[in-house]
Coordinates of N, CA and C in Angstrom, one line a residue:
F1 N 9.8 16.6 3.1 CA 8.4 16.1 3.3 C 7.5 16.4 2.1
N2 N 7.7 17.6 1.6 CA 6.9 17.9 0.4 C 7.2 17.0 -0.8
F3 N 8.5 16.6 -0.9 CA 8.9 15.7 -2.0 C 8.3 14.3 -1.7
R4 N 8.4 13.9 -0.4 CA 7.9 12.6 -0.1 C 6.4 12.4 -0.3
V5 N 5.7 13.5 -0.1 CA 4.2 13.4 -0.3 C 3.9 13.7 -1.8
V6 N 4.2 14.8 -2.3 CA 3.9 15.2 -3.6 C 4.7 14.4 -4.7
G7 N 6.0 14.3 -4.4 CA 6.8 13.5 -5.4 C 6.4 12.1 -5.5
M8 N 6.0 11.5 -4.4 CA 5.6 10.1 -4.5 C 4.2 10.0 -5.1
L9 N 3.3 11.0 -5.0 CA 2.1 11.0 -5.7 C 2.3 11.0 -7.2
V10 N 3.3 11.9 -7.6 CA 3.6 11.9 -9.1 C 4.2 10.6 -9.5
L11 N 5.1 10.0 -8.7 CA 5.6 8.7 -9.1 C 4.5 7.6 -9.2
L12 N 3.6 7.6 -8.2 CA 2.5 6.7 -8.3 C 1.6 6.9 -9.5
M13 N 1.4 8.2 -9.9 CA 0.7 8.5 -11.1 C 1.4 8.0 -12.3
L14 N 2.7 8.2 -12.4 CA 3.4 7.7 -13.6 C 3.4 6.1 -13.6
L15 N 3.6 5.5 -12.5 CA 3.6 4.1 -12.4 C 2.3 3.4 -12.8
T16 N 1.2 4.0 -12.4 CA -0.1 3.4 -12.8 C -0.4 3.7 -14.2
T17 N 0.0 4.9 -14.7 CA -0.2 5.2 -16.1 C 0.6 4.2 -17.0
C18 N 1.8 4.0 -16.7 CA 2.6 3.0 -17.5 C 2.0 1.6 -17.4
W19 N 1.5 1.2 -16.2 CA 0.9 -0.1 -16.0 C -0.3 -0.2 -16.9
A20 N -1.2 0.8 -17.0 CA -2.4 0.7 -17.8 C -2.0 0.7 -19.3
A21 N -0.9 1.3 -19.7 CA -0.6 1.4 -21.1 C 0.2 0.2 -21.6
S22 N 0.7 -0.7 -20.7 CA 1.6 -1.8 -21.1 C 0.8 -3.1 -21.2
S23 N 1.4 -4.1 -21.8 CA 0.8 -5.4 -21.9 C 0.9 -6.0 -20.5
Q24 N -0.1 -6.8 -20.1 CA -0.2 -7.3 -18.8 C 0.4 -8.7 -18.7
T25 N 1.5 -8.8 -18.0 CA 2.2 -10.1 -17.7 C 2.2 -10.3 -16.2
P26 N 2.3 -11.5 -15.8 CA 2.3 -11.8 -14.3 C 3.5 -11.1 -13.6
Y27 N 4.7 -11.1 -14.2 CA 5.8 -10.4 -13.5 C 5.7 -8.9 -13.5
L28 N 5.1 -8.3 -14.5 CA 4.9 -6.9 -14.5 C 3.8 -6.5 -13.5
V29 N 2.8 -7.3 -13.4 CA 1.7 -7.0 -12.4 C 2.3 -7.1 -11.0
L30 N 3.2 -8.1 -10.7 CA 3.8 -8.2 -9.4 C 4.8 -7.1 -9.2
A31 N 5.5 -6.6 -10.1 CA 6.5 -5.5 -10.0 C 5.7 -4.2 -9.7
V32 N 4.6 -4.0 -10.5 CA 3.8 -2.8 -10.3 C 3.1 -2.8 -8.9
G33 N 2.6 -3.9 -8.5 CA 2.0 -4.1 -7.2 C 3.0 -3.7 -6.1
F34 N 4.3 -4.1 -6.2 CA 5.3 -3.8 -5.3 C 5.6 -2.3 -5.3
G35 N 5.6 -1.7 -6.5 CA 5.9 -0.3 -6.6 C 4.7 0.5 -6.0
I36 N 3.5 0.1 -6.2 CA 2.4 0.8 -5.7 C 2.4 0.7 -4.2
A37 N 2.8 -0.4 -3.6 CA 2.8 -0.6 -2.2 C 3.9 0.3 -1.5
V38 N 5.1 0.4 -2.2 CA 6.1 1.3 -1.7 C 5.7 2.7 -1.7
C39 N 5.2 3.2 -2.9 CA 4.7 4.6 -3.0 C 3.6 4.9 -2.0
S40 N 2.7 4.0 -1.9 CA 1.5 4.3 -1.0 C 2.0 4.4 0.5
H41 N 2.9 3.5 0.9 CA 3.4 3.5 2.2 C 4.2 4.8 2.5
A42 N 5.0 5.2 1.6 CA 5.8 6.4 1.7 C 4.9 7.6 1.9
I43 N 3.8 7.7 1.0 CA 2.9 8.8 1.1 C 2.2 8.8 2.4
F44 N 1.7 7.6 2.9 CA 0.9 7.6 4.1 C 1.8 7.9 5.3
S45 N 3.0 7.3 5.4 CA 3.8 7.6 6.6 C 4.3 9.1 6.6
S46 N 4.6 9.6 5.5 CA 5.0 11.1 5.5 C 3.8 12.0 5.8
S47 N 2.7 11.6 5.3 CA 1.5 12.4 5.6 C 1.2 12.3 7.1
N48 N 1.3 11.1 7.7 CA 1.1 11.0 9.1 C 2.1 11.9 9.9
Q49 N 3.3 11.8 9.5 CA 4.3 12.7 10.2 C 4.0 14.1 10.1
L50 N 3.6 14.5 8.9 CA 3.3 15.9 8.6 C 2.1 16.4 9.5
V51 N 1.1 15.6 9.4 CA -0.2 16.0 10.2 C 0.1 15.9 11.7
G52 N 0.8 14.9 12.1 CA 1.1 14.7 13.5 C 1.9 15.9 14.1
S53 N 2.8 16.4 13.2 CA 3.6 17.5 13.7 C 2.8 18.8 13.6
L54 N 1.9 18.9 12.7 CA 1.0 20.1 12.6 C 0.1 20.2 13.8
D55 N -0.6 19.1 14.1 CA -1.5 19.1 15.2 C -1.8 17.6 15.5
P56 N -1.3 17.1 16.6 CA -1.5 15.7 16.9 C -3.0 15.2 16.9
S57 N -3.9 16.1 17.2 CA -5.3 15.7 17.3 C -5.9 15.5 15.9
L58 N -5.2 15.9 14.8 CA -5.7 15.7 13.5 C -5.3 14.3 12.9
T59 N -4.5 13.5 13.6 CA -4.1 12.2 13.1 C -5.3 11.2 12.8
R60 N -6.4 11.5 13.6 CA -7.6 10.6 13.3 C -8.1 10.8 11.9
F61 N -7.9 12.0 11.4 CA -8.4 12.3 10.0 C -7.5 11.6 9.0
T62 N -6.2 11.4 9.2 CA -5.4 10.6 8.3 C -5.8 9.2 8.3
T63 N -6.2 8.7 9.5 CA -6.7 7.3 9.6 C -8.0 7.1 8.8
F64 N -8.9 8.1 8.9 CA -10.1 8.1 8.1 C -9.8 8.2 6.6
G65 N -8.9 9.0 6.3 CA -8.5 9.1 4.9 C -7.9 7.9 4.3
R66 N -7.1 7.2 5.1 CA -6.6 5.9 4.7 C -7.7 4.8 4.5
L67 N -8.6 4.8 5.4 CA -9.8 3.9 5.3 C -10.6 4.2 4.1
A68 N -10.9 5.5 3.8 CA -11.7 5.9 2.7 C -10.9 5.6 1.4
G69 N -9.6 5.8 1.4 CA -8.8 5.5 0.2 C -8.7 4.0 0.0
S70 N -8.8 3.2 1.0 CA -8.9 1.7 0.8 C -10.2 1.3 0.2
A71 N -11.3 2.0 0.5 CA -12.6 1.6 0.0 C -12.8 2.1 -1.4
L72 N -12.1 3.2 -1.8 CA -12.3 3.8 -3.1 C -12.1 2.8 -4.3
P73 N -11.1 2.0 -4.3 CA -10.9 1.0 -5.4 C -12.1 0.1 -5.5
V74 N -12.7 -0.3 -4.4 CA -13.8 -1.2 -4.5 C -15.0 -0.5 -5.1
A75 N -15.2 0.7 -4.8 CA -16.3 1.5 -5.4 C -16.0 1.7 -6.9
V76 N -14.8 2.0 -7.3 CA -14.5 2.2 -8.7 C -14.7 0.9 -9.5
V77 N -14.3 -0.2 -8.9 CA -14.5 -1.5 -9.6 C -16.0 -1.8 -9.8
I78 N -16.8 -1.5 -8.8 CA -18.2 -1.7 -8.9 C -18.9 -0.7 -9.9
L79 N -18.4 0.5 -9.8 CA -19.0 1.6 -10.7 C -18.7 1.2 -12.2
Y80 N -17.5 0.8 -12.5 CA -17.2 0.4 -13.9 C -17.7 -0.9 -14.3
G81 N -18.2 -1.7 -13.3 CA -18.6 -3.1 -13.7 C -17.5 -4.0 -14.1
F82 N -16.3 -3.8 -13.5 CA -15.1 -4.6 -13.8 C -15.2 -6.0 -13.3
S83 N -14.8 -6.9 -14.1 CA -14.8 -8.3 -13.6 C -13.6 -9.0 -14.2
P84 N -13.2 -10.2 -13.8 CA -12.1 -10.9 -14.4 C -12.1 -11.1 -15.9
T85 N -13.4 -11.1 -16.4 CA -13.5 -11.4 -17.8 C -13.6 -10.1 -18.6
S86 N -13.4 -8.9 -18.0 CA -13.5 -7.7 -18.7 C -12.4 -7.5 -19.7
D87 N -12.6 -6.7 -20.7 CA -11.6 -6.4 -21.7 C -10.5 -5.4 -21.1
L88 N -9.4 -5.3 -21.9 CA -8.3 -4.5 -21.5 C -8.7 -3.0 -21.4
W89 N -9.6 -2.5 -22.2 CA -10.0 -1.1 -22.2 C -10.7 -0.8 -20.8
R90 N -11.5 -1.7 -20.3 CA -12.2 -1.5 -19.1 C -11.2 -1.5 -17.9
F91 N -10.2 -2.4 -18.0 CA -9.1 -2.4 -17.0 C -8.4 -1.1 -17.0
Q92 N -8.1 -0.6 -18.2 CA -7.3 0.7 -18.3 C -8.2 1.9 -17.7
M93 N -9.5 1.8 -17.9 CA -10.3 2.9 -17.3 C -10.3 2.8 -15.8
V94 N -10.4 1.6 -15.3 CA -10.4 1.5 -13.8 C -9.0 2.0 -13.3
V95 N -7.9 1.6 -13.9 CA -6.6 2.0 -13.4 C -6.4 3.5 -13.6
A96 N -7.0 4.1 -14.6 CA -6.8 5.5 -14.9 C -7.4 6.4 -13.8
T97 N -8.2 5.8 -13.0 CA -8.7 6.7 -11.9 C -7.6 7.0 -10.9
V98 N -6.6 6.1 -10.7 CA -5.5 6.4 -9.8 C -4.7 7.6 -10.2
P99 N -4.2 7.7 -11.5 CA -3.5 8.9 -11.9 C -4.4 10.2 -11.8
A100 N -5.7 10.0 -12.1 CA -6.5 11.2 -12.0 C -6.6 11.7 -10.5
I101 N -6.8 10.8 -9.6 CA -6.9 11.2 -8.2 C -5.5 11.7 -7.7
C102 N -4.4 11.1 -8.1 CA -3.1 11.5 -7.7 C -2.8 12.9 -8.3
L103 N -3.2 13.2 -9.5 CA -3.0 14.5 -10.1 C -3.7 15.6 -9.3
F104 N -5.0 15.3 -9.0 CA -5.8 16.3 -8.3 C -5.2 16.5 -6.9
C105 N -4.8 15.5 -6.2 CA -4.2 15.7 -4.8 C -2.9 16.4 -4.9
A106 N -2.0 16.1 -5.9 CA -0.7 16.7 -6.0 C -0.9 18.2 -6.3
C107 N -1.8 18.5 -7.2 CA -2.1 19.9 -7.5 C -2.6 20.7 -6.3
F108 N -3.5 20.1 -5.6 CA -4.1 20.7 -4.4 C -3.1 21.0 -3.4
L109 N -2.2 20.0 -3.1 CA -1.1 20.2 -2.1 C -0.1 21.2 -2.5
V110 N 0.2 21.2 -3.8 CA 1.2 22.3 -4.3 C 0.6 23.6 -4.2
Y111 N -0.7 23.8 -4.5 CA -1.4 25.0 -4.4 C -1.4 25.5 -2.9
I112 N -1.8 24.6 -2.0 CA -1.8 25.0 -0.6 C -0.4 25.4 -0.1
N113 N 0.6 24.6 -0.6 CA 2.0 24.9 -0.1 C 2.5 26.2 -0.6
F114 N 2.2 26.6 -1.8 CA 2.7 27.9 -2.4 C 1.8 29.1 -2.0
T115 N 0.5 28.9 -1.7 CA -0.3 30.1 -1.5 C -0.6 30.3 0.0
Q116 N -0.6 29.3 0.8 CA -0.9 29.3 2.2 C 0.4 29.1 3.0
D117 N 0.4 29.5 4.3 CA 1.5 29.3 5.1 C 1.2 28.2 6.2
V118 N 0.5 27.2 5.7 CA 0.1 26.1 6.6 C 1.2 25.2 7.0
F119 N 2.0 24.8 6.1 CA 3.0 23.8 6.3 C 4.4 24.3 6.7
E120 N 4.6 25.6 6.6 CA 5.9 26.1 6.9 C 6.5 25.8 8.3
A121 N 5.7 26.0 9.3 CA 6.1 25.8 10.7 C 6.3 24.3 10.9
T122 N 5.5 23.5 10.2 CA 5.6 22.0 10.3 C 6.9 21.6 9.7
Y123 N 7.2 22.1 8.5 CA 8.5 21.7 7.8 C 9.7 22.1 8.7
E124 N 9.6 23.3 9.3 CA 10.8 23.7 10.1 C 10.9 22.8 11.3
R125 N 9.8 22.4 12.0 CA 9.8 21.6 13.1 C 10.4 20.2 12.8
L126 N 9.9 19.6 11.7 CA 10.4 18.3 11.3 C 11.8 18.3 10.8
T127 N 12.3 19.4 10.2 CA 13.7 19.5 9.8 C 14.6 19.7 11.0
S128 N 14.2 20.5 12.0 CA 15.0 20.7 13.2 C 15.0 19.4 14.0
D129 N 13.9 18.6 14.0 CA 13.9 17.3 14.7 C 14.8 16.4 14.0
S130 N 14.9 16.4 12.7 CA 15.7 15.5 11.9 C 17.2 15.8 12.2
F131 N 17.5 17.1 12.2 CA 18.9 17.5 12.5 C 19.3 17.2 13.9
R132 N 18.4 17.3 14.9 CA 18.7 17.0 16.3 C 18.9 15.5 16.4
E133 N 18.1 14.7 15.7 CA 18.3 13.2 15.7 C 19.6 12.8 15.1
L134 N 20.0 13.5 14.0 CA 21.3 13.2 13.4 C 22.5 13.6 14.3
A135 N 22.3 14.7 15.0 CA 23.4 15.1 15.9 C 23.5 14.1 17.1
S136 N 22.4 13.6 17.6 CA 22.5 12.7 18.7 C 23.1 11.4 18.2
R137 N 22.9 11.0 17.0 CA 23.5 9.7 16.5 C 25.0 9.9 16.3
N138 N 25.4 11.1 15.8 CA 26.8 11.4 15.7 C 27.5 11.4 17.1
E139 N 26.9 11.9 18.1 CA 27.5 11.9 19.4 C 27.6 10.5 19.9
L140 N 26.6 9.6 19.6 CA 26.6 8.3 20.1 C 27.7 7.5 19.4
F141 N 27.9 7.6 18.1 CA 28.8 6.8 17.3 C 30.2 7.4 17.3
F142 N 30.3 8.7 17.3 CA 31.6 9.4 17.2 C 31.9 10.2 18.5
D143 N 32.0 9.5 19.6 CA 32.3 10.1 20.9 C 33.7 10.7 20.9
T144 N 33.7 12.0 21.1 CA 35.0 12.7 21.0 C 35.5 13.0 22.4
S145 N 34.8 12.6 23.4 CA 35.4 12.8 24.8 C 36.5 11.9 25.0
A146 N 37.4 12.2 25.9 CA 38.6 11.4 26.2 C 38.2 10.1 26.8
N147 N 38.9 9.0 26.4 CA 38.6 7.7 26.9 C 39.1 7.6 28.3
P148 N 38.3 7.1 29.3 CA 38.7 7.0 30.7 C 40.0 6.2 30.9
G149 N 40.3 5.3 30.0 CA 41.5 4.4 30.1 C 42.7 5.1 29.6
Q150 N 42.6 6.2 28.9 CA 43.8 6.9 28.3 C 44.4 7.9 29.3
K151 N 45.7 8.0 29.3 CA 46.3 9.0 30.1 C 46.4 10.3 29.4
S152 N 46.0 11.4 30.0 CA 46.1 12.7 29.3 C 47.5 13.3 29.5
E153 N 48.0 14.0 28.5 CA 49.3 14.6 28.6 C 49.4 15.9 29.2

């Protein structure tokens, strides 16, 4: 879960940095948009699982964070005065806010993970739930009990 949250933040940071530094073509914009959507969804779903496992009453804050995160690009576009006729430099400045925010969030989460004991119990709970789910799937698909139609020797 740490990788799925922090690792995907780093991947999102690298993806948007490469996007801002490259020439803009329609297929590149489409591919980057798809990559941003995949990274964002992985971050959000993993964060929800982590917070829900930590304390289910805190999930309303992840919803608030998602809504605030959705409004942030609008505020950045307005703050920078970005428009469809803006030059490439202004576009790069608008997109550069994403890696900056991702870097801050990743550093903050790594700091909390290594200095506090907040997530340890949650990681253990999620890992044991994952192992239990895998074990139940194995029992379902690889039933080792004797078949009722077979004769035992």
